[in-house]
């Protein structure tokens, strides 16, 4: 079903043209708001010019002609650079994590409405420029992937909104003032103040759902067949973070233990967070620890892994750049090494310990434990030695406040959460496959 | 002759349904909240900042509304759908091609995706405002279970169209269960569960078999997921939703600075 570049551009031109018109309208509305409500004429002019630029390029997109659309496409050189040098799980994870850290560290700058508005425009422009690439468009416009694109922008917006309010509150509280939420203690009647909000929400949502349903058909592939395995086979999109973990862990960890711990850990949050501040208003400074752990867990280890699993994992679960064709024959060298082999074969220079022929079950088990002893010690040390170490050093105050049981639960949850980045780094640096490798009992870690 | 609206509002039928005048003055705006079944979930008055959209994002309410949309469209879809290998895919095809106003499945599917996203955003907001802190700890726990059930609702529904997308997504997703420690036949520790050398955990008795009702995704799975999707999980969700809403009121109402 491969279409030529001209056919592809012809097909997407209507969408792209309307997309840029919508961006123009969006900026025009912003200009109107800034001019009439905020009385900032210079800024209004800036957004108006931006709006005009988008309106001017929309006919280029509407034309559907390659020689015109090339002016509003992501340049070939950038696309090749991204596909060649950025398209690994290592670069992707590092870049997303670093971006989050930078956004967090300089949040007072990034939440400024002007900066945030420019970033939104930039993100939408990159999206538009990329949509002129057929491989990018193919994966983004898959019907079931459209909600994820929407989720990315929604999450971006709400993260901005929450951080904007938190920064305001933190600045106020640094001056000894109360948070904004505490200013207005006025009570209003639920009818009409709340029920009208609810009704308007319902009407808007109904309209959105109906328009969405008319505009985008629900996917339906050919009839199910137990013998024709699609490549890649993907779980529903909200589980793709878990599927991505399969790269680093066996199913019993990625599919059972870690998800259960996510659910358990979420439930445990109110009982572990002993910090009484920050209840009922947006703040970051008053609960930095809880905030950063949650954001690493939610934004970095849940949402970005879903995006990775959805948009960047192709046939054979290989990593594909956003502008790369999903070639089922792409080969990636897999030469991962177990810790036991590192220790016995490469470290000491002997063969892996192996029970002699005809040994009993007990002896065989002992040999297996002996073979995997380095890994077993390492994992034991990580889970048993680290919590007391943490309690005596960086988390000393936590331990005193929380007591033994709560601290043990928290530290173990943190350590289990840390397993994923640890395993990722070990895979990227020394190609480590398993820390403990006991295939005899399906126990690989 | 009085205006027609007044005649209706003065009729015995109207008055038997709405036991108070229109909520146009303060007294009746209070009364309406107390005497209407659908509204009595709410308090009578509320903190003004607590209902500011920029504070609540309205995501809990949106999620609940989407649940209602899914229920209504889901019931309508059940009229057209038979969960058997023979008919499932064909019924979806004719839903697409023959049914008038054929956007029922679209609304149901996009509503389901949207519900997963809004429930995450709701959790995100509750975390960022610290609203899970005492006295609302337990309601956060109920919320986490509801989040999990939302994902399971979506997951079980994913199989029902019985196309390639459906069965392979469920195959990939449910394959994990075979590696459940002790309870999956390829899980660590399963070999330890033996009686006189006979394995208790096999591919015909493990966690995955319990989920699928078979050794692979087949007709038993379709039936099982259909029942879970249309009856069992919605019932559990409804019960927990009631508790969730009730506890919002009992735990001090909508959150605000403590």
XYZ file of C-alpha atoms in Angstrom:
703
model
C 0.000 0.000 0.000
C 2.957 2.288 -0.603
C 1.931 5.618 -2.135
C 4.178 7.994 -3.995
C 5.340 11.225 -2.407
C 3.096 13.309 -4.708
C 0.029 11.214 -3.831
C 0.828 11.456 -0.153
C 1.147 15.264 -0.248
C -2.050 15.507 -2.267
C -3.832 13.492 0.396
C -2.542 15.392 3.388
C -2.730 18.908 1.873
C -6.286 19.556 3.041
C -5.441 18.649 6.609
C -2.190 20.627 6.615
C -3.789 23.746 5.134
C -6.574 23.750 7.702
C -4.023 23.015 10.418
C -2.058 26.188 9.634
C -5.272 28.204 9.320
C -6.249 26.957 12.781
C -2.849 27.964 14.141
C -3.388 31.389 12.600
C -6.801 31.687 14.218
C -5.358 30.547 17.534
C -2.732 33.306 17.469
C -5.240 35.899 16.264
C -7.470 35.106 19.242
C -4.453 35.382 21.525
C -3.625 38.762 19.988
C -7.188 39.953 20.501
C -7.136 38.822 24.116
C -3.754 40.413 24.844
C -4.869 43.666 23.186
C -8.352 44.027 24.635
C -7.967 42.479 28.083
C -4.301 42.909 28.964
C -3.804 46.194 27.040
C -0.359 45.126 25.822
C -0.249 46.485 22.298
C 3.308 45.447 21.425
C 2.716 41.837 22.424
C -0.616 41.781 20.614
C 1.178 42.908 17.457
C 3.690 40.042 17.829
C 0.938 37.409 17.998
C -0.874 39.083 15.131
C 2.236 38.854 12.952
C 2.630 35.192 13.939
C -1.026 34.630 13.029
C -0.461 36.258 9.621
C 2.608 34.074 8.989
C 0.556 30.938 9.610
C -2.252 32.211 7.386
C 0.259 32.958 4.633
C 1.751 29.472 4.643
C -1.567 27.684 4.704
C -2.143 28.109 0.913
C 1.273 26.507 0.360
C -0.025 23.484 2.218
C -3.446 23.567 0.524
C -1.776 23.480 -2.914
C -0.562 19.934 -2.287
C 2.320 20.543 -4.726
C 5.701 19.106 -3.718
C 7.690 22.158 -4.924
C 5.634 24.408 -2.608
C 5.269 22.070 0.327
C 9.013 21.593 0.540
C 9.183 25.097 2.015
C 7.034 23.989 4.941
C 8.588 20.576 5.478
C 11.102 19.564 8.066
C 14.454 19.936 6.225
C 15.877 16.665 4.971
C 19.124 17.256 6.856
C 17.359 17.577 10.207
C 15.228 14.527 9.522
C 18.287 12.460 8.632
C 20.150 13.724 11.658
C 17.293 12.795 13.986
C 16.877 9.360 12.413
C 20.579 8.573 12.389
C 21.898 9.990 15.611
C 18.905 10.487 17.880
C 17.032 7.267 17.230
C 18.134 5.114 20.130
C 16.423 4.418 23.426
C 19.495 5.857 25.124
C 19.360 9.261 23.399
C 15.556 9.398 23.640
C 15.485 8.700 27.373
C 18.403 11.001 28.132
C 16.994 13.889 26.112
C 13.503 13.610 27.621
C 14.881 13.350 31.141
C 17.241 16.290 30.652
C 14.424 18.384 29.166
C 12.258 17.668 32.195
C 15.109 18.592 34.530
C 15.752 21.851 32.657
C 12.033 22.703 32.614
C 11.863 22.000 36.337
C 15.012 23.889 37.252
C 14.101 27.020 35.265
C 10.345 26.727 35.795
C 10.031 30.385 36.785
C 11.170 31.309 33.290
C 9.287 28.654 31.348
C 5.885 29.282 32.945
C 5.809 32.914 31.812
C 2.792 33.101 29.513
C 4.834 34.586 26.658
C 7.461 31.844 26.856
C 4.861 29.112 27.222
C 2.873 30.459 24.270
C 6.019 30.534 22.107
C 6.837 26.962 23.132
C 3.325 25.826 22.233
C 3.641 27.516 18.836
C 7.048 25.930 18.301
C 5.722 22.470 19.210
C 2.747 22.874 16.877
C 5.009 24.156 14.089
C 7.407 21.207 14.446
C 4.354 18.943 14.370
C 3.101 20.631 11.184
C 6.499 20.557 9.461
C 6.875 16.890 10.373
C 3.425 15.995 9.061
C 4.770 16.664 5.565
C 6.926 13.561 6.027
C 5.028 10.455 4.955
C 6.594 8.111 7.527
C 5.903 10.529 10.367
C 2.339 11.120 9.190
C 1.699 7.396 8.775
C 2.366 6.610 12.410
C 0.851 9.761 13.938
C -2.423 9.574 12.032
C -3.116 5.912 12.815
C -6.611 6.266 14.325
C -5.699 4.742 17.683
C -2.625 6.978 17.943
C -4.508 10.245 17.495
C -5.659 10.276 21.145
C -2.022 9.980 22.237
C -1.070 13.064 20.254
C -3.969 14.843 21.940
C -2.791 13.540 25.309
C 0.717 14.920 24.770
C -0.633 18.419 24.175
C -3.179 18.154 26.998
C -0.502 17.000 29.413
C 1.762 19.811 28.268
C -0.981 22.355 28.838
C -2.006 21.085 32.259
C 1.586 20.704 33.404
C 2.124 24.338 32.426
C -1.058 25.425 34.216
C -0.175 23.582 37.423
C 3.429 24.813 37.388
C 2.298 28.379 36.656
C 0.061 28.335 39.715
C 2.675 26.588 41.838
C 5.331 29.171 40.925
C 2.945 32.019 41.794
C 2.058 30.398 45.105
C 5.669 29.654 45.943
C 6.676 33.258 45.300
C 3.819 34.484 47.483
C 4.597 32.076 50.280
C 8.286 33.039 50.163
C 7.086 36.546 51.055
C 4.983 35.187 53.899
C 1.681 35.485 52.024
C -0.903 32.732 51.772
C -1.434 30.767 48.512
C -3.829 32.235 45.951
C -6.362 29.489 46.646
C -6.713 30.737 50.231
C -7.443 34.346 49.234
C -11.021 33.933 48.223
C -12.958 32.257 51.034
C -16.288 33.292 49.575
C -18.927 30.584 49.358
C -21.333 30.384 46.467
C -24.476 28.356 45.841
C -23.970 25.181 43.841
C -27.036 26.122 41.805
C -26.189 28.005 39.600
C -22.409 28.330 40.031
C -21.394 24.668 39.811
C -24.263 22.990 37.983
C -23.877 25.413 35.086
C -20.161 24.636 34.776
C -21.036 20.960 34.749
C -23.724 21.413 32.135
C -21.507 23.469 29.850
C -18.756 20.856 30.206
C -21.201 18.131 29.195
C -22.443 20.049 26.174
C -18.923 20.883 24.988
C -17.749 17.319 25.526
C -20.718 15.863 23.668
C -19.997 18.187 20.745
C -16.304 17.243 20.748
C -17.072 13.515 20.849
C -19.597 13.730 18.015
C -17.269 15.797 15.823
C -14.374 13.472 16.612
C -16.533 10.447 15.789
C -17.625 11.936 12.473
C -14.125 13.059 11.538
C -12.183 9.950 12.442
C -13.314 6.401 11.762
C -12.667 3.775 14.437
C -9.989 1.374 13.197
C -11.071 -2.002 11.922
C -8.498 -4.314 10.431
C -9.096 -7.608 8.691
C -10.825 -10.418 10.545
C -8.857 -12.005 13.365
C -6.528 -14.791 12.401
C -4.576 -16.802 14.923
C -1.875 -17.678 12.422
C -1.076 -14.297 10.867
C 1.006 -12.500 13.484
C 1.356 -8.792 12.741
C 4.817 -7.274 13.147
C 5.045 -5.362 15.422
C 2.372 -6.830 17.730
C 1.483 -4.131 20.166
C -0.639 -4.100 23.304
C -3.251 -1.305 23.671
C -1.479 2.052 23.781
C -1.801 2.669 27.538
C 0.134 -0.540 28.214
C 2.981 0.248 25.831
C 5.145 1.581 28.641
C 4.950 -1.890 30.161
C 5.674 -3.499 26.809
C 8.712 -1.238 26.442
C 9.982 -2.551 29.783
C 10.109 -6.004 28.171
C 13.269 -4.813 26.440
C 14.990 -4.728 29.803
C 13.065 -7.242 31.916
C 11.433 -10.617 31.524
C 7.624 -10.712 31.472
C 7.333 -11.691 35.121
C 8.926 -8.377 36.076
C 7.725 -6.081 33.266
C 4.231 -7.517 33.062
C 3.397 -8.628 36.573
C 5.675 -7.517 39.416
C 6.449 -3.947 38.344
C 2.844 -3.052 37.309
C 1.559 -4.463 40.596
C 4.103 -2.344 42.421
C 3.010 0.730 40.453
C -0.569 0.212 41.631
C 0.517 -0.593 45.167
C 2.936 2.340 45.236
C 0.252 4.769 44.044
C -2.095 3.562 46.759
C 0.646 3.921 49.349
C 1.407 7.578 48.516
C -0.982 9.180 51.068
C 0.365 6.936 53.829
C 4.026 7.536 53.015
C 3.875 11.285 52.430
C 4.135 12.688 55.942
C 4.522 16.250 54.688
C 1.482 18.192 55.885
C 2.156 21.224 53.699
C 0.762 21.590 50.223
C -2.724 20.254 50.926
C -5.310 21.826 48.653
C -3.199 24.253 46.623
C -0.543 24.141 43.933
C 3.020 24.255 45.213
C 6.361 22.755 44.319
C 8.776 24.248 46.827
C 6.859 22.940 49.828
C 6.924 19.346 48.591
C 9.915 19.020 46.314
C 10.639 15.373 47.115
C 7.121 14.025 46.577
C 6.746 16.233 43.503
C 9.942 15.104 41.777
C 9.453 11.407 42.492
C 5.891 11.544 41.157
C 6.886 13.472 38.047
C 9.763 11.104 37.267
C 7.373 8.209 37.680
C 4.473 9.701 35.745
C 6.008 11.901 33.047
C 9.315 10.120 32.442
C 8.665 6.466 33.239
C 5.019 6.205 32.216
C 4.107 8.811 29.586
C 7.397 9.079 27.666
C 7.697 5.288 27.614
C 4.195 5.099 26.115
C 5.185 7.652 23.477
C 8.342 5.657 22.785
C 6.424 2.391 22.552
C 3.722 3.866 20.321
C 5.554 6.079 17.879
C 9.144 4.878 17.852
C 8.983 1.087 18.149
C 8.464 -0.646 14.826
C 8.808 -4.196 13.503
C 10.650 -6.586 15.852
C 10.323 -3.843 18.458
C 13.327 -2.102 16.879
C 13.775 1.599 17.521
C 12.825 3.718 14.520
C 13.375 7.457 14.147
C 10.196 9.535 13.769
C 10.931 10.080 10.048
C 12.140 6.560 9.350
C 10.349 3.966 7.254
C 9.289 0.930 9.290
C 11.487 -1.630 7.560
C 10.740 -5.126 8.841
C 14.213 -6.252 7.756
C 16.118 -3.724 9.845
C 18.660 -5.704 11.823
C 19.955 -4.638 15.181
C 22.881 -6.472 16.682
C 21.915 -8.192 19.909
C 24.928 -9.368 21.841
C 23.880 -8.883 25.418
C 25.870 -10.618 28.109
C 24.805 -11.980 31.489
C 26.483 -10.884 34.675
C 27.492 -14.473 35.437
C 29.388 -14.623 32.169
C 31.053 -11.290 32.898
C 32.149 -12.630 36.265
C 33.198 -16.224 35.561
C 34.221 -16.241 31.931
C 35.552 -12.745 31.338
C 36.557 -11.886 34.895
C 38.063 -15.019 36.370
C 38.653 -16.775 33.091
C 36.951 -20.114 33.802
C 33.878 -21.757 32.373
C 30.482 -21.183 33.980
C 30.040 -23.551 36.950
C 27.955 -26.516 35.878
C 26.736 -29.506 37.823
C 28.473 -32.776 36.837
C 26.553 -35.230 34.665
C 23.969 -37.230 36.573
C 24.011 -35.006 39.671
C 20.904 -34.925 41.848
C 18.426 -32.055 41.912
C 19.884 -30.588 45.099
C 23.437 -30.541 43.762
C 22.282 -29.021 40.489
C 20.482 -26.269 42.383
C 23.597 -25.559 44.444
C 25.653 -25.243 41.261
C 23.066 -22.853 39.812
C 23.201 -20.697 42.947
C 27.012 -20.784 42.844
C 26.969 -19.773 39.163
C 24.632 -16.842 39.834
C 26.133 -15.871 43.174
C 27.517 -12.495 41.995
C 24.104 -11.400 40.779
C 22.273 -12.791 43.798
C 24.628 -10.951 46.141
C 24.219 -7.774 44.137
C 20.403 -7.895 44.209
C 20.394 -8.879 47.866
C 22.724 -6.008 48.630
C 20.570 -3.612 46.650
C 17.309 -4.538 48.356
C 18.550 -5.398 51.850
C 21.594 -3.208 52.453
C 20.474 -0.048 50.676
C 17.434 0.780 52.904
C 19.467 0.935 56.159
C 22.195 2.823 54.302
C 19.604 5.307 53.044
C 18.152 5.636 56.527
C 21.558 6.460 57.968
C 22.628 8.939 55.288
C 20.499 11.027 52.917
C 17.117 9.948 54.305
C 18.021 10.295 57.965
C 15.289 12.825 58.656
C 12.757 10.784 56.726
C 13.540 7.706 58.799
C 13.042 9.581 62.046
C 9.738 11.056 60.883
C 8.363 7.927 59.225
C 9.301 5.126 61.571
C 10.661 1.725 60.589
C 7.805 0.152 58.642
C 6.802 3.160 56.599
C 10.410 3.902 55.784
C 11.053 0.311 54.687
C 8.016 0.368 52.392
C 9.047 3.694 50.884
C 12.699 2.813 50.400
C 11.863 -0.532 48.810
C 9.344 1.075 46.471
C 11.950 3.653 45.478
C 14.553 0.935 44.924
C 12.163 -1.116 42.776
C 11.337 2.027 40.817
C 15.063 2.603 40.383
C 15.548 -0.875 38.896
C 14.292 0.244 35.495
C 16.705 3.159 34.939
C 19.526 1.053 36.429
C 18.852 -1.811 34.078
C 18.551 0.623 31.164
C 21.911 2.215 31.900
C 23.597 -1.168 32.362
C 22.166 -2.317 29.040
C 23.335 0.798 27.205
C 26.815 0.840 28.729
C 27.961 -2.770 29.153
C 25.254 -4.659 27.213
C 24.153 -6.411 30.378
C 21.391 -8.898 29.729
C 20.498 -10.383 33.113
C 21.867 -9.725 36.575
C 20.528 -13.094 37.672
C 19.993 -15.637 34.941
C 18.314 -18.870 36.012
C 16.375 -20.005 32.945
C 16.005 -23.410 34.624
C 13.400 -21.835 36.925
C 12.274 -18.954 34.696
C 13.989 -16.621 37.128
C 15.759 -13.928 35.144
C 16.320 -10.433 36.434
C -54.655 33.702 29.335
C -51.366 33.154 31.234
C -48.186 32.218 29.308
C -47.936 28.558 28.342
C -44.840 28.089 30.514
C -46.760 29.160 33.551
C -49.621 26.791 32.786
C -47.170 23.894 32.565
C -45.378 24.858 35.777
C -48.692 25.147 37.618
C -50.001 21.805 36.412
C -50.332 18.888 38.745
C -47.981 16.755 36.651
C -45.124 19.289 36.801
C -45.579 19.871 40.474
C -45.542 16.151 41.190
C -42.153 15.840 39.475
C -40.510 19.029 40.766
C -41.624 19.668 44.311
C -40.581 23.308 44.384
C -40.760 26.452 42.235
C -38.051 27.300 39.691
C -34.643 27.910 41.364
C -34.591 31.633 40.684
C -34.296 32.953 44.219
C -31.912 32.041 47.020
C -34.371 29.881 48.929
C -35.347 27.741 45.958
C -31.741 27.404 44.787
C -31.038 25.761 48.114
C -34.206 23.658 48.014
C -33.480 22.348 44.523
C -30.175 20.859 45.695
C -31.884 19.026 48.526
C -34.974 17.729 46.744
C -33.564 16.605 43.396
C -32.166 13.081 43.286
C -29.509 13.885 40.715
C -28.397 17.080 42.390
C -28.347 15.904 45.996
C -24.875 14.474 45.361
C -23.689 18.074 45.643
C -23.557 20.251 48.701
C -25.798 23.314 48.772
C -23.015 25.846 48.831
C -19.355 25.514 48.016
C -16.026 27.344 48.191
C -15.812 29.621 45.182
C -12.145 28.861 44.540
C -12.787 25.125 44.910
C -14.852 25.031 41.728
C -12.599 27.326 39.672
C -11.860 25.469 36.429
C -8.208 26.470 36.592
C -8.030 24.683 39.942
C -10.059 21.490 39.363
C -9.663 21.131 35.570
C -13.074 19.411 35.836
C -11.353 16.137 34.957
C -13.119 13.988 37.545
C -16.480 15.207 36.308
C -15.460 14.729 32.691
C -14.345 11.178 33.449
C -17.699 10.416 35.073
C -19.570 11.930 32.149
C -17.509 9.808 29.746
C -18.393 6.750 31.832
C -22.078 7.608 31.305
C -21.503 8.123 27.577
C -19.760 4.737 27.420
C -22.642 3.108 29.268
C -25.304 4.519 26.952
C -23.414 3.880 23.703
C -22.321 0.503 25.075
C -25.908 -0.606 25.675
C -26.858 0.534 22.187
C -23.880 -1.356 20.723
C -24.972 -4.511 22.538
C -28.168 -4.453 20.448
C -26.073 -4.969 17.341
C -23.331 -7.267 18.547
C -23.034 -10.997 19.251
C -19.859 -12.149 21.018
C -19.230 -15.305 19.000
C -16.473 -16.193 16.549
C -19.116 -16.547 13.861
C -20.684 -13.117 14.269
C -18.501 -10.704 16.231
C -16.474 -9.335 13.332
C -19.433 -9.345 10.929
C -21.582 -7.430 13.393
C -18.905 -4.764 13.651
C -18.665 -4.641 9.858
C -22.403 -4.129 9.501
C -22.331 -1.554 12.281
C -19.871 0.364 10.135
C -21.526 -0.190 6.784
C -25.272 -0.698 7.302
C -26.385 0.977 10.507
C -27.892 4.404 10.152
C -26.111 7.184 12.068
C -23.138 4.862 12.164
C -20.915 6.728 14.563
C -21.929 4.723 17.601
C -18.761 2.661 17.701
C -16.654 5.751 17.023
C -18.154 7.610 19.981
C -17.679 4.537 22.146
C -14.061 4.002 21.130
C -12.927 7.622 21.246
C -14.837 8.106 24.480
C -12.934 5.160 25.929
C -9.544 6.562 24.890
C -10.550 9.969 26.220
C -11.643 8.400 29.503
C -8.231 6.806 30.029
C -6.593 10.187 29.427
C -8.983 12.201 31.607
C -8.700 9.763 34.493
C -4.915 10.227 34.372
C -5.319 13.988 34.277
C -7.692 13.778 37.241
C -5.093 11.818 39.195
C -2.421 14.295 38.074
C -4.439 17.252 39.394
C -5.265 15.536 42.677
C -1.587 14.773 43.196
C -0.344 18.236 42.239
C -2.735 19.949 44.650
C -1.845 17.471 47.402
C -5.531 16.626 47.710
C -4.763 13.017 48.660
C -3.425 14.153 52.007
C -5.432 13.602 55.208
C -8.362 13.305 55.467
C -8.647 12.107 51.881
C -6.135 9.207 51.909
C -8.700 6.467 51.487
C -10.520 8.193 48.664
C -7.208 8.349 46.774
C -6.941 4.564 47.195
C -10.456 4.123 45.810
C -9.410 6.394 42.956
C -6.376 4.240 42.149
C -8.611 1.157 41.970
C -10.996 3.053 39.681
C -8.044 4.014 37.483
C -7.036 0.363 37.254
C -10.628 -0.671 36.450
C -10.804 2.000 33.731
C -7.744 0.463 32.083
C -9.237 -3.024 32.409
C -12.546 -1.829 30.935
C -10.681 -0.459 27.957
C -8.506 -3.577 27.703
C -11.452 -6.007 27.725
C -13.310 -3.870 25.196
C -10.302 -3.858 22.876
C -10.886 -7.533 22.034
C -14.546 -7.330 21.076
C -14.273 -6.159 17.426
C -12.411 -9.446 16.825
C -10.112 -8.089 14.140
C -6.341 -8.490 13.850
C -5.727 -5.373 15.943
C -7.916 -6.767 18.713
C -6.718 -10.326 19.138
C -3.022 -9.555 18.863
C -3.153 -6.669 21.296
C -4.897 -8.949 23.793
C -2.497 -11.792 22.999
C 0.502 -9.560 23.705
C -1.132 -8.120 26.815
C -2.254 -11.422 28.288
C 0.989 -13.251 27.481
C 2.445 -11.500 30.503
C 0.153 -13.519 32.763
C 1.891 -16.756 31.855
C 4.973 -15.404 33.627
C 3.177 -14.586 36.874
C 5.386 -15.735 39.741
C 4.107 -19.096 41.028
C 0.769 -18.802 39.180
C 1.947 -18.690 35.570
C 3.306 -21.825 33.910
C 6.385 -19.908 32.749
C 6.714 -17.886 35.898
C 9.474 -18.224 38.462
C 8.555 -20.641 41.226
C 5.774 -22.395 39.322
C 7.854 -25.576 39.200
C 7.898 -25.670 42.976
C 4.135 -26.258 43.035
C 4.159 -29.990 42.397
C 2.332 -32.880 43.997
C 4.133 -36.214 43.671
C 5.917 -34.949 40.594
C 2.693 -33.766 38.939
C 2.789 -30.075 38.080
C -0.093 -28.076 39.463
C 0.587 -25.070 37.248
C 0.380 -25.892 33.561
C -0.725 -23.939 30.524
C -4.170 -25.376 31.216
C -4.429 -24.181 34.784
C -2.357 -21.036 35.216
C -3.230 -17.360 35.585
C -3.299 -16.808 31.841
C -5.745 -19.684 31.389
C -7.933 -18.119 34.035
C -7.882 -14.820 32.195
C -8.470 -16.217 28.713
C -10.582 -19.256 29.552
C -8.373 -21.156 27.093
C -4.763 -21.723 26.121
C -4.942 -19.002 23.470
C -7.208 -16.072 22.641
C -10.323 -17.836 21.321
C -14.091 -18.010 21.623
C -13.988 -18.608 25.402
C -11.852 -15.476 25.735
C -14.279 -13.443 23.666
C -17.174 -14.533 25.862
C -15.219 -13.963 29.055
C -14.056 -10.474 28.029
C -17.559 -9.601 26.840
C -19.070 -10.443 30.213
C -16.276 -8.638 32.065
C -16.589 -5.616 29.786
C -20.381 -5.290 29.777
C -21.362 -6.532 33.219
C -18.728 -7.345 35.806
C -16.361 -4.376 35.592
C -19.101 -1.731 35.053
C -20.856 -3.028 38.163
C -17.653 -2.814 40.191
C -16.936 0.660 38.798
C -20.465 1.861 39.645
C -20.135 0.708 43.225
C -16.703 2.274 43.657
C -17.863 5.491 41.965
C -20.656 5.774 44.501
C -18.160 5.320 47.311
C -15.731 7.765 45.636
C -18.351 10.530 45.367
C -19.796 9.887 48.792
C -16.349 10.065 50.339
C -15.619 13.389 48.601
C -18.500 14.831 50.614
C -17.681 12.975 53.831
C -13.971 13.798 53.716
C -14.550 17.536 53.753
C -15.874 18.298 50.299
C -13.856 19.630 47.396
C -10.264 20.248 48.442
C -8.879 23.647 49.337
C -6.035 25.083 51.405
C -5.960 23.438 54.832
